[in-house]
Each structure stands twice: as structure tokens, then as C-alpha cells.
PDB file of C-alpha atoms in Angstrom:
ATOM      1  CA  MET A   1     298.500 197.455 -35.596  1.00 75.00           C
ATOM      2  CA  PHE A   2     297.159 201.012 -35.328  1.00 80.00           C
ATOM      3  CA  TYR A   3     293.704 199.578 -34.588  1.00 85.00           C
ATOM      4  CA  TRP A   4     294.923 197.770 -31.474  1.00 88.00           C
ATOM      5  CA  PHE A   5     297.118 200.701 -30.458  1.00 87.00           C
ATOM      6  CA  LEU A   6     294.100 203.019 -30.394  1.00 84.00           C
ATOM      7  CA  LYS A   7     291.792 200.464 -28.814  1.00 88.00           C
ATOM      8  CA  THR A   8     294.035 199.223 -26.011  1.00 90.00           C
ATOM      9  CA  ILE A   9     296.363 202.144 -25.271  1.00 91.00           C
ATOM     10  CA  VAL A  10     295.121 205.513 -26.534  1.00 88.00           C
ATOM     11  CA  ILE A  11     291.344 205.806 -26.937  1.00 87.00           C
ATOM     12  CA  GLY A  12     289.953 202.610 -25.424  1.00 90.00           C
ATOM     13  CA  PRO A  13     291.028 203.029 -21.787  1.00 94.00           C
ATOM     14  CA  ILE A  14     289.864 206.658 -21.668  1.00 94.00           C
ATOM     15  CA  ILE A  15     286.434 205.905 -23.137  1.00 92.00           C
ATOM     16  CA  LYS A  16     285.914 202.946 -20.821  1.00 94.00           C
ATOM     17  CA  LEU A  17     286.826 205.081 -17.817  1.00 95.00           C
ATOM     18  CA  LEU A  18     284.529 207.966 -18.752  1.00 95.00           C
ATOM     19  CA  PHE A  19     281.507 206.224 -20.255  1.00 96.00           C
ATOM     20  CA  ARG A  20     281.645 202.833 -18.478  1.00 96.00           C
ATOM     21  CA  PRO A  21     279.822 201.042 -21.346  1.00 96.00           C
ATOM     22  CA  TRP A  22     277.765 198.019 -20.316  1.00 97.00           C
ATOM     23  CA  VAL A  23     277.226 194.925 -22.433  1.00 97.00           C
ATOM     24  CA  GLU A  24     274.484 192.308 -22.534  1.00 98.00           C
ATOM     25  CA  GLY A  25     274.691 189.098 -24.544  1.00 97.00           C
ATOM     26  CA  GLU A  26     278.484 188.795 -24.823  1.00 96.00           C
ATOM     27  CA  ASP A  27     278.047 185.024 -25.086  1.00 97.00           C
ATOM     28  CA  ASN A  28     276.456 185.562 -28.497  1.00 98.00           C
ATOM     29  CA  ILE A  29     279.727 186.862 -29.960  1.00 97.00           C
ATOM     30  CA  PRO A  30     281.691 184.028 -31.627  1.00 96.00           C
ATOM     31  CA  ASP A  31     285.279 183.483 -30.478  1.00 96.00           C
ATOM     32  CA  GLU A  32     286.370 182.815 -34.038  1.00 96.00           C
ATOM     33  CA  GLY A  33     285.063 182.766 -37.586  1.00 97.00           C
ATOM     34  CA  ALA A  34     283.317 185.340 -39.729  1.00 98.00           C
ATOM     35  CA  ALA A  35     280.026 186.982 -38.844  1.00 98.00           C
ATOM     36  CA  ILE A  36     278.128 190.202 -39.529  1.00 98.00           C
ATOM     37  CA  PHE A  37     277.217 192.638 -36.759  1.00 98.00           C
ATOM     38  CA  ALA A  38     273.978 194.324 -37.896  1.00 98.00           C
ATOM     39  CA  SER A  39     273.427 197.341 -35.662  1.00 97.00           C
ATOM     40  CA  ASN A  40     270.954 200.157 -35.270  1.00 98.00           C
ATOM     41  CA  HIS A  41     272.551 203.550 -35.869  1.00 96.00           C
ATOM     42  CA  LEU A  42     271.931 206.392 -33.452  1.00 97.00           C
ATOM     43  CA  SER A  43     275.224 208.273 -33.314  1.00 95.00           C
ATOM     44  CA  PHE A  44     278.622 208.716 -34.914  1.00 87.00           C
ATOM     45  CA  SER A  45     280.079 207.151 -31.769  1.00 91.00           C
ATOM     46  CA  ASP A  46     278.359 203.788 -32.460  1.00 94.00           C
ATOM     47  CA  SER A  47     281.385 202.795 -34.512  1.00 89.00           C
ATOM     48  CA  ILE A  48     283.589 203.482 -31.496  1.00 89.00           C
ATOM     49  CA  PHE A  49     281.612 201.929 -28.648  1.00 94.00           C
ATOM     50  CA  LEU A  50     280.760 198.645 -30.379  1.00 93.00           C
ATOM     51  CA  PRO A  51     284.348 197.646 -31.300  1.00 92.00           C
ATOM     52  CA  LEU A  52     285.444 198.742 -27.840  1.00 92.00           C
ATOM     53  CA  VAL A  53     283.350 196.114 -26.053  1.00 93.00           C
ATOM     54  CA  VAL A  54     284.206 193.282 -28.467  1.00 94.00           C
ATOM     55  CA  SER A  55     287.480 191.488 -27.834  1.00 94.00           C
ATOM     56  CA  ARG A  56     287.906 190.706 -31.546  1.00 95.00           C
ATOM     57  CA  ARG A  57     288.522 193.220 -34.286  1.00 94.00           C
ATOM     58  CA  VAL A  58     285.411 194.674 -35.946  1.00 95.00           C
ATOM     59  CA  THR A  59     285.657 196.318 -39.367  1.00 94.00           C
ATOM     60  CA  PHE A  60     282.872 198.718 -40.320  1.00 91.00           C
ATOM     61  CA  LEU A  61     281.749 199.858 -43.721  1.00 84.00           C
ATOM     62  CA  ALA A  62     281.944 203.653 -43.357  1.00 78.00           C
ATOM     63  CA  LYS A  63     280.531 206.234 -45.760  1.00 75.00           C
ATOM     64  CA  SER A  64     283.114 207.547 -48.199  1.00 76.00           C
ATOM     65  CA  ASP A  65     282.564 211.141 -47.013  1.00 76.00           C
ATOM     66  CA  TYR A  66     284.692 210.353 -43.953  1.00 74.00           C
ATOM     67  CA  PHE A  67     287.660 209.677 -46.228  1.00 77.00           C
ATOM     68  CA  THR A  68     287.357 212.666 -48.551  1.00 77.00           C
ATOM     69  CA  GLY A  69     287.003 215.607 -46.147  1.00 76.00           C
ATOM     70  CA  ARG A  70     289.008 218.772 -46.652  1.00 81.00           C
ATOM     71  CA  GLY A  71     290.986 220.898 -44.252  1.00 84.00           C
ATOM     72  CA  ILE A  72     292.627 219.807 -41.021  1.00 84.00           C
ATOM     73  CA  LYS A  73     289.481 218.196 -39.635  1.00 75.00           C
ATOM     74  CA  GLY A  74     288.871 216.282 -42.867  1.00 80.00           C
ATOM     75  CA  ARG A  75     292.418 214.965 -43.037  1.00 81.00           C
ATOM     76  CA  LEU A  76     292.403 213.921 -39.392  1.00 79.00           C
ATOM     77  CA  THR A  77     289.071 212.125 -39.822  1.00 77.00           C
ATOM     78  CA  ALA A  78     290.310 210.296 -42.912  1.00 78.00           C
ATOM     79  CA  ALA A  79     293.540 209.306 -41.164  1.00 77.00           C
ATOM     80  CA  PHE A  80     291.605 207.976 -38.173  1.00 75.00           C
ATOM     81  CA  PHE A  81     289.244 205.830 -40.228  1.00 77.00           C
ATOM     82  CA  LYS A  82     292.014 204.486 -42.398  1.00 74.00           C
ATOM     83  CA  GLY A  83     294.125 203.769 -39.335  1.00 71.00           C
ATOM     84  CA  VAL A  84     291.459 201.662 -37.656  1.00 72.00           C
ATOM     85  CA  GLY A  85     290.863 199.711 -40.854  1.00 71.00           C
ATOM     86  CA  GLN A  86     287.414 201.024 -41.743  1.00 82.00           C
ATOM     87  CA  LEU A  87     286.307 200.591 -45.349  1.00 82.00           C
ATOM     88  CA  PRO A  88     284.923 203.511 -47.413  1.00 79.00           C
ATOM     89  CA  VAL A  89     281.529 202.905 -49.023  1.00 76.00           C
ATOM     90  CA  ASP A  90     279.992 204.935 -51.811  1.00 70.00           C
ATOM     91  CA  ARG A  91     276.265 205.041 -51.031  1.00 63.00           C
ATOM     92  CA  SER A  92     275.172 206.341 -54.431  1.00 63.00           C
ATOM     93  CA  GLY A  93     273.944 202.881 -55.466  1.00 62.00           C
ATOM     94  CA  GLY A  94     274.503 200.879 -58.653  1.00 63.00           C
ATOM     95  CA  LYS A  95     278.105 199.855 -59.256  1.00 66.00           C
ATOM     96  CA  ALA A  96     279.101 201.594 -56.032  1.00 64.00           C
ATOM     97  CA  SER A  97     276.884 199.203 -54.071  1.00 70.00           C
ATOM     98  CA  ASN A  98     278.540 196.223 -55.729  1.00 80.00           C
ATOM     99  CA  ALA A  99     281.942 197.606 -54.764  1.00 79.00           C
ATOM    100  CA  ALA A 100     280.801 197.882 -51.137  1.00 80.00           C
ATOM    101  CA  LEU A 101     279.532 194.305 -51.252  1.00 87.00           C
ATOM    102  CA  SER A 102     282.856 193.118 -52.602  1.00 89.00           C
ATOM    103  CA  SER A 103     284.787 194.965 -49.871  1.00 88.00           C
ATOM    104  CA  GLY A 104     282.618 193.474 -47.143  1.00 93.00           C
ATOM    105  CA  LEU A 105     282.956 189.950 -48.527  1.00 95.00           C
ATOM    106  CA  LYS A 106     286.747 190.262 -48.445  1.00 94.00           C
ATOM    107  CA  VAL A 107     286.563 190.912 -44.709  1.00 95.00           C
ATOM    108  CA  LEU A 108     284.265 187.944 -44.141  1.00 97.00           C
ATOM    109  CA  ARG A 109     286.396 185.603 -46.218  1.00 96.00           C
ATOM    110  CA  ARG A 110     289.330 186.450 -43.953  1.00 96.00           C
ATOM    111  CA  GLY A 111     287.236 185.058 -41.094  1.00 97.00           C
ATOM    112  CA  GLU A 112     286.741 188.453 -39.456  1.00 96.00           C
ATOM    113  CA  LEU A 113     283.794 190.381 -38.013  1.00 97.00           C
ATOM    114  CA  LEU A 114     282.078 192.938 -40.215  1.00 97.00           C
ATOM    115  CA  GLY A 115     279.907 195.748 -38.877  1.00 95.00           C
ATOM    116  CA  ILE A 116     276.960 197.049 -40.916  1.00 94.00           C
ATOM    117  CA  TYR A 117     274.201 199.577 -40.273  1.00 94.00           C
ATOM    118  CA  PRO A 118     271.208 198.217 -42.241  1.00 95.00           C
ATOM    119  CA  GLU A 119     269.371 201.551 -41.976  1.00 96.00           C
ATOM    120  CA  GLY A 120     272.106 203.061 -44.143  1.00 90.00           C
ATOM    121  CA  THR A 121     272.372 206.256 -42.106  1.00 91.00           C
ATOM    122  CA  ARG A 122     271.847 207.555 -38.588  1.00 94.00           C
ATOM    123  CA  SER A 123     268.283 207.736 -37.336  1.00 97.00           C
ATOM    124  CA  PRO A 124     267.014 211.331 -37.607  1.00 95.00           C
ATOM    125  CA  ASP A 125     264.751 211.056 -34.558  1.00 95.00           C
ATOM    126  CA  GLY A 126     265.776 208.049 -32.469  1.00 96.00           C
ATOM    127  CA  ARG A 127     263.338 205.641 -34.135  1.00 97.00           C
ATOM    128  CA  LEU A 128     264.304 202.489 -36.034  1.00 98.00           C
ATOM    129  CA  TYR A 129     263.866 202.681 -39.794  1.00 98.00           C
ATOM    130  CA  ARG A 130     263.503 200.198 -42.638  1.00 98.00           C
ATOM    131  CA  GLY A 131     266.644 198.249 -43.438  1.00 97.00           C
ATOM    132  CA  ARG A 132     268.496 198.113 -46.729  1.00 95.00           C
ATOM    133  CA  THR A 133     268.848 194.638 -48.227  1.00 95.00           C
ATOM    134  CA  GLY A 134     272.633 194.803 -48.650  1.00 92.00           C
ATOM    135  CA  VAL A 135     273.117 193.087 -45.292  1.00 95.00           C
ATOM    136  CA  ALA A 136     270.999 190.132 -46.465  1.00 97.00           C
ATOM    137  CA  ARG A 137     272.890 189.747 -49.727  1.00 96.00           C
ATOM    138  CA  MET A 138     276.219 189.874 -47.906  1.00 96.00           C
ATOM    139  CA  ALA A 139     275.098 187.260 -45.378  1.00 97.00           C
ATOM    140  CA  LEU A 140     274.000 184.857 -48.129  1.00 97.00           C
ATOM    141  CA  GLU A 141     277.015 185.340 -50.367  1.00 96.00           C
ATOM    142  CA  GLY A 142     279.418 185.193 -47.438  1.00 97.00           C
ATOM    143  CA  LYS A 143     277.572 182.207 -45.900  1.00 97.00           C
ATOM    144  CA  VAL A 144     277.760 183.748 -42.424  1.00 98.00           C
ATOM    145  CA  THR A 145     275.397 184.386 -39.534  1.00 98.00           C
ATOM    146  CA  VAL A 146     274.064 187.836 -38.696  1.00 98.00           C
ATOM    147  CA  ILE A 147     274.346 189.040 -35.099  1.00 98.00           C
ATOM    148  CA  PRO A 148     271.844 191.809 -34.276  1.00 98.00           C
ATOM    149  CA  VAL A 149     273.306 194.510 -32.036  1.00 98.00           C
ATOM    150  CA  ALA A 150     271.418 197.345 -30.352  1.00 98.00           C
ATOM    151  CA  MET A 151     273.256 200.488 -29.296  1.00 98.00           C
ATOM    152  CA  ILE A 152     271.603 202.045 -26.244  1.00 98.00           C
ATOM    153  CA  GLY A 153     271.879 205.713 -25.307  1.00 97.00           C
ATOM    154  CA  THR A 154     274.578 206.725 -27.790  1.00 97.00           C
ATOM    155  CA  ASP A 155     272.239 209.320 -29.325  1.00 96.00           C
ATOM    156  CA  LYS A 156     271.984 211.011 -25.941  1.00 96.00           C
ATOM    157  CA  ALA A 157     275.723 210.833 -25.321  1.00 96.00           C
ATOM    158  CA  GLN A 158     276.552 212.297 -28.731  1.00 93.00           C
ATOM    159  CA  PRO A 159     273.586 213.621 -30.722  1.00 92.00           C
ATOM    160  CA  THR A 160     274.021 214.315 -34.423  1.00 85.00           C
ATOM    161  CA  GLY A 161     276.023 217.489 -34.918  1.00 84.00           C
ATOM    162  CA  LYS A 162     277.539 217.514 -31.453  1.00 87.00           C
ATOM    163  CA  VAL A 163     281.329 217.207 -31.471  1.00 84.00           C
ATOM    164  CA  ILE A 164     282.020 216.930 -27.757  1.00 89.00           C
ATOM    165  CA  PRO A 165     280.012 214.050 -26.226  1.00 91.00           C
ATOM    166  CA  ARG A 166     278.143 214.145 -22.950  1.00 93.00           C
ATOM    167  CA  ILE A 167     279.691 211.928 -20.292  1.00 95.00           C
ATOM    168  CA  MET A 168     277.147 209.222 -19.449  1.00 96.00           C
ATOM    169  CA  ARG A 169     276.800 205.446 -19.517  1.00 96.00           C
ATOM    170  CA  VAL A 170     275.921 203.816 -22.814  1.00 97.00           C
ATOM    171  CA  GLY A 171     275.088 200.216 -23.553  1.00 97.00           C
ATOM    172  CA  VAL A 172     275.451 197.479 -26.149  1.00 98.00           C
ATOM    173  CA  ARG A 173     272.899 194.676 -26.339  1.00 98.00           C
ATOM    174  CA  VAL A 174     273.943 191.677 -28.442  1.00 98.00           C
ATOM    175  CA  GLY A 175     271.290 189.317 -29.745  1.00 98.00           C
ATOM    176  CA  LYS A 176     271.486 185.672 -30.739  1.00 98.00           C
ATOM    177  CA  PRO A 177     273.022 184.913 -34.150  1.00 98.00           C
ATOM    178  CA  LEU A 178     270.542 184.622 -37.005  1.00 98.00           C
ATOM    179  CA  ASP A 179     271.158 181.766 -39.436  1.00 98.00           C
ATOM    180  CA  PHE A 180     269.859 182.236 -42.982  1.00 98.00           C
ATOM    181  CA  SER A 181     271.491 179.190 -44.559  1.00 97.00           C
ATOM    182  CA  ARG A 182     268.003 177.956 -45.511  1.00 97.00           C
ATOM    183  CA  TYR A 183     268.062 180.621 -48.241  1.00 97.00           C
ATOM    184  CA  GLU A 184     271.426 179.560 -49.677  1.00 94.00           C
ATOM    185  CA  GLY A 185     271.671 180.215 -53.406  1.00 94.00           C
ATOM    186  CA  MET A 186     268.777 182.709 -53.351  1.00 96.00           C
ATOM    187  CA  GLU A 187     270.813 185.899 -53.006  1.00 94.00           C
ATOM    188  CA  ASP A 188     269.347 187.259 -56.276  1.00 94.00           C
ATOM    189  CA  ASP A 189     265.747 186.878 -55.131  1.00 97.00           C
ATOM    190  CA  ARG A 190     264.682 190.338 -53.961  1.00 96.00           C
ATOM    191  CA  PHE A 191     261.738 188.945 -51.998  1.00 98.00           C
ATOM    192  CA  VAL A 192     264.070 186.685 -50.037  1.00 98.00           C
ATOM    193  CA  LEU A 193     266.457 189.584 -49.404  1.00 98.00           C
ATOM    194  CA  ARG A 194     263.606 191.728 -48.127  1.00 98.00           C
ATOM    195  CA  SER A 195     262.330 188.922 -45.888  1.00 98.00           C
ATOM    196  CA  ILE A 196     265.774 188.414 -44.343  1.00 98.00           C
ATOM    197  CA  THR A 197     266.290 192.145 -43.838  1.00 98.00           C
ATOM    198  CA  ASP A 198     262.894 192.565 -42.179  1.00 98.00           C
ATOM    199  CA  GLU A 199     263.678 189.695 -39.827  1.00 98.00           C
ATOM    200  CA  ILE A 200     266.931 191.394 -38.833  1.00 98.00           C
ATOM    201  CA  MET A 201     265.172 194.724 -38.254  1.00 98.00           C
ATOM    202  CA  TYR A 202     262.515 193.002 -36.152  1.00 98.00           C
ATOM    203  CA  GLU A 203     265.209 191.592 -33.875  1.00 98.00           C
ATOM    204  CA  LEU A 204     266.816 195.024 -33.633  1.00 98.00           C
ATOM    205  CA  MET A 205     263.471 196.509 -32.662  1.00 98.00           C
ATOM    206  CA  LEU A 206     263.084 193.973 -29.846  1.00 98.00           C
ATOM    207  CA  LEU A 207     266.647 194.487 -28.617  1.00 98.00           C
ATOM    208  CA  SER A 208     266.641 198.284 -28.742  1.00 98.00           C
ATOM    209  CA  GLY A 209     263.050 199.007 -27.717  1.00 98.00           C
ATOM    210  CA  GLN A 210     262.849 201.578 -30.509  1.00 98.00           C
ATOM    211  CA  GLU A 211     259.665 202.416 -32.358  1.00 98.00           C
ATOM    212  CA  TYR A 212     259.822 200.965 -35.884  1.00 98.00           C
ATOM    213  CA  VAL A 213     259.026 203.088 -38.925  1.00 97.00           C
ATOM    214  CA  ASP A 214     258.428 201.286 -42.231  1.00 96.00           C
ATOM    215  CA  MET A 215     260.252 203.794 -44.396  1.00 96.00           C
ATOM    216  CA  TYR A 216     263.890 204.527 -45.142  1.00 96.00           C
ATOM    217  CA  ALA A 217     265.712 206.887 -42.799  1.00 95.00           C
ATOM    218  CA  THR A 218     267.034 208.821 -45.792  1.00 93.00           C
ATOM    219  CA  SER A 219     263.458 209.502 -46.927  1.00 94.00           C
ATOM    220  CA  MET A 220     262.551 210.819 -43.493  1.00 94.00           C
ATOM    221  CA  LYS A 221     265.643 213.044 -43.498  1.00 91.00           C
ATOM    222  CA  ASP A 222     264.601 214.452 -46.876  1.00 91.00           C
ATOM    223  CA  ARG A 223     261.135 215.204 -45.504  1.00 92.00           C
ATOM    224  CA  LEU A 224     262.551 216.960 -42.457  1.00 89.00           C
ATOM    225  CA  VAL A 225     264.904 219.032 -44.584  1.00 90.00           C
ATOM    226  CA  SER A 226     262.070 220.020 -46.948  1.00 90.00           C
ATOM    227  CA  ALA A 227     259.841 220.969 -44.017  1.00 90.00           C
ATOM    228  CA  ALA A 228     262.628 223.042 -42.452  1.00 88.00           C
ATOM    229  CA  ARG A 229     263.250 224.874 -45.726  1.00 89.00           C
ATOM    230  CA  ALA A 230     259.526 225.569 -46.181  1.00 88.00           C
ATOM    231  CA  LYS A 231     259.332 226.936 -42.646  1.00 87.00           C
ATOM    232  CA  ALA A 232     262.373 229.123 -43.246  1.00 87.00           C
ATOM    233  CA  ARG A 233     260.780 230.547 -46.412  1.00 84.00           C
ATOM    234  CA  GLU A 234     257.543 231.166 -44.526  1.00 82.00           C
ATOM    235  CA  LEU A 235     259.373 233.065 -41.809  1.00 83.00           C
ATOM    236  CA  GLN A 236     261.267 235.093 -44.390  1.00 80.00           C
ATOM    237  CA  GLU A 237     258.032 236.060 -46.102  1.00 77.00           C
ATOM    238  CA  ALA A 238     256.397 236.955 -42.798  1.00 75.00           C
ATOM    239  CA  ALA A 239     259.351 239.179 -41.939  1.00 75.00           C
ATOM    240  CA  LYS A 240     258.816 241.346 -45.038  1.00 72.00           C
ATOM    241  CA  PRO A 241     256.909 244.645 -44.475  1.00 70.00           C
ATOM    242  CA  GLY A 242     253.192 244.137 -45.097  1.00 64.00           C
ATOM    243  CA  SER A 243     253.600 240.365 -45.436  1.00 62.00           C
ATOM    244  CA  ALA A 244     252.980 239.274 -41.872  1.00 59.00           C
ATOM    245  CA  ALA A 245     250.440 236.563 -41.236  1.00 61.00           C
ATOM    246  CA  PRO A 246     246.915 237.841 -40.384  1.00 67.00           C
ATOM    247  CA  GLU A 247     247.201 236.541 -36.816  1.00 65.00           C
ATOM    248  CA  LEU A 248     250.486 238.413 -36.361  1.00 63.00           C
ATOM    249  CA  GLU A 249     249.024 241.627 -37.820  1.00 66.00           C
ATOM    250  CA  GLU A 250     246.037 241.411 -35.479  1.00 70.00           C
ATOM    251  CA  ALA A 251     248.304 240.934 -32.481  1.00 69.00           C
ATOM    252  CA  LEU A 252     250.423 243.926 -33.486  1.00 65.00           C
ATOM    253  CA  ASP A 253     247.338 246.099 -33.995  1.00 71.00           C
ATOM    254  CA  ALA A 254     245.947 245.030 -30.623  1.00 71.00           C
ATOM    255  CA  ALA A 255     249.218 245.917 -28.940  1.00 69.00           C
ATOM    256  CA  GLU A 256     249.078 249.356 -30.528  1.00 67.00           C
ATOM    257  CA  GLY A 257     245.417 249.804 -29.534  1.00 67.00           C
ATOM    258  CA  LYS A 258     244.149 249.892 -33.106  1.00 59.00           C
ATOM    259  CA  ALA A 259     240.757 248.461 -34.088  1.00 54.00           C
ATOM    260  CA  ARG A 260     240.754 246.327 -37.213  1.00 52.00           C
ATOM    261  CA  PRO A 261     237.869 247.076 -39.625  1.00 53.00           C
ATOM    262  CA  ALA A 262     235.068 244.525 -39.922  1.00 49.00           C
ATOM    263  CA  VAL A 263     234.917 242.508 -43.104  1.00 46.00           C
ATOM    264  CA  ASP A 264     231.344 243.650 -43.810  1.00 47.00           C
ATOM    265  CA  ALA A 265     230.350 247.135 -42.633  1.00 43.00           C
ATOM    266  CA  GLY A 266     226.776 245.916 -42.254  1.00 47.00           C
ATOM    267  CA  ASP A 267     227.881 243.411 -39.645  1.00 46.00           C
ATOM    268  CA  ALA A 268     229.743 245.948 -37.523  1.00 44.00           C
ATOM    269  CA  PRO A 269     228.123 246.707 -34.134  1.00 43.00           C
ATOM    270  CA  LYS A 270     226.156 249.936 -34.029  1.00 44.00           C
ATOM    271  CA  ALA A 271     226.976 252.649 -31.546  1.00 41.00           C
ATOM    272  CA  SER A 272     223.801 251.853 -29.626  1.00 41.00           C
ATOM    273  CA  GLU A 273     224.565 248.122 -29.550  1.00 41.00           C
ATOM    274  CA  PRO A 274     227.544 247.245 -27.327  1.00 39.00           C
ATOM    275  CA  ALA A 275     229.875 244.604 -28.708  1.00 38.00           C
ATOM    276  CA  LEU A 276     230.005 241.197 -27.019  1.00 34.00           C
ATOM    277  CA  ASP A 277     232.566 240.919 -24.247  1.00 38.00           C
ATOM    278  CA  ASP A 278     235.394 238.442 -24.627  1.00 38.00           C
ATOM    279  CA  ASP A 279     233.952 236.190 -21.931  1.00 38.00           C
ATOM    280  CA  GLU A 280     230.560 235.744 -23.624  1.00 37.00           C
ATOM    281  CA  GLY A 281     229.662 232.880 -25.919  1.00 37.00           C
ATOM    282  CA  ASP A 282     231.940 229.823 -25.933  1.00 39.00           C
ATOM    283  CA  GLY A 283     234.949 231.623 -24.524  1.00 35.00           C
ATOM    284  CA  PRO A 284     238.445 231.622 -25.974  1.00 33.00           C
ATOM    285  CA  VAL A 285     239.643 228.705 -28.073  1.00 34.00           C
ATOM    286  CA  VAL A 286     242.649 226.918 -26.624  1.00 35.00           C
ATOM    287  CA  ALA A 287     245.110 225.637 -29.217  1.00 39.00           C
ATOM    288  CA  ALA A 288     246.220 222.048 -28.803  1.00 40.00           C
ATOM    289  CA  SER A 289     249.894 221.659 -28.024  1.00 40.00           C
TER     290      SER A 289
END
């Protein structure tokens, strides 16, 4: 009840008025029966815009962090997700993954639509990353079709970390249902699961126009975090007295009009031999941007 109250009376009309979301491929959405929406994941708002443009109810598997937050913001977030019927998923793997699978299958067995983000997390840079095979296993065990869905522009409307979205049009592109019944009974074959998942990601790539990266988004996020930490340490070291990078020290000395000593005194220009001007030789080296 709360789901429809938010969608049709409170949030839905306002979002439609402000963002005017467009939809392509509505004919590919079944009027009845269970199916899986497999979507790319660019923004937190993906889980809002997609259900908004689908006349039927869509239940998403949402990360458990949304249900365990502290403080006023955490409680409000948890209440919102619970109210719209979203299901918490523990992404730590192992038994937690089986619990998520079981929760998703319950939705499908009720004949409803289930939303899944095969990448497992939001894209860190707008590119499409390798899919997790959970979507394939769920499709085979639930005996349902997979409908690829591409969210367009949601990362620009609400980038990661931005609370207040930018008012602009966003889009939803729905692809043709993918039938994997030919693999029935093979849900324990990891090669089959990978093949199905890759086929889904290929369709998402075509629908979204995103560049595909054959690695997990979580791995890329870890790399970016490590690089940022290394850069922060480098800057901290450079900020210490006497620890500046040679290039920075040279620039500071030049600004103060100091001459840096030559590495080898024998190579230093003699008083009777004028040093080369800056415009002699090959000229200054231009760094590539």
C-alpha cells in the first residue's frame, strides 16, 4: 500500500513533473507474470526512476546498509526502503548470497517483477562493468526471462555522493526479454552462469552505449581508493619541511632567485663560458596532458 501511495500520490507526480523521464521499449515489459529487470547502475536514483516508469510493481534487491543506518538519516532511509517493499541483501558472499537468492525467488514465485543490478554496485566512472552471476542463477531457478534495462543520464542527474539531484531529463531504455530456458537444470554449472551473465551485460552495453570493462566494479573502486590514499600520503610527505619533490624545490628556489648547485662541479660552466640560454637546443619539453 505504501509503495503505491508514494508512487502515485507523493513522490511519483513530483519526479515526473521535474525530470520528465522518457521511456523506450515499453512494449517489452510483460503485462503479467514474473520477470527479472537486469539494469546497469549509475546512480542511487536508478531504483526510483525505473519503478516510476513501469506500471507494475518492481521490487529491488537493495544492499543491507540502507536498512541499518544510524541517526535520523539512517532511520528515514530504512523506513523508506522498507515502505516501498525493497529487500535487504548482504553482499558479503557465501551464505548471505544464498539468502539473497532465496529472497529474490520468493518475489518471482509470486509472479512479480524483480529488479537486479548485475554489476553489484554503482559504476565508479560511468562505464559498464562485469556482471555477477547471481542474476543468471536466479533466472534459471525461477524459470523466468531477463529484461535488460539501461538507465540513461541518472549519473548526471544525481552523481554518487550528491544528495540534491540536478533537474534534467533522464531516460529508461528497455530491451527485449532474454530467454534462457535452453539452460534449464544447469544452474550449478558456473560456465553456463558466466555465459548467461555475459550475454546480459552485452545487451546492456548495446542499450546504454557505455564502454564495457571486463572487471568487477568493486575491484575498480578498490583501485581508485588505493590510488587516492597513495596520492594523499605523497602530498603529506611533500608538505613536510625538506621533503618536497625535487621539481617543487627547484621551482621554489627559482622563485627566490637562488641558483641550485650542479651535480658535478667539473660540469659547471666556467666564468669565461656563458651558460646556454633557455631557447637553445631542443627548447622546453611540453608535458602531455
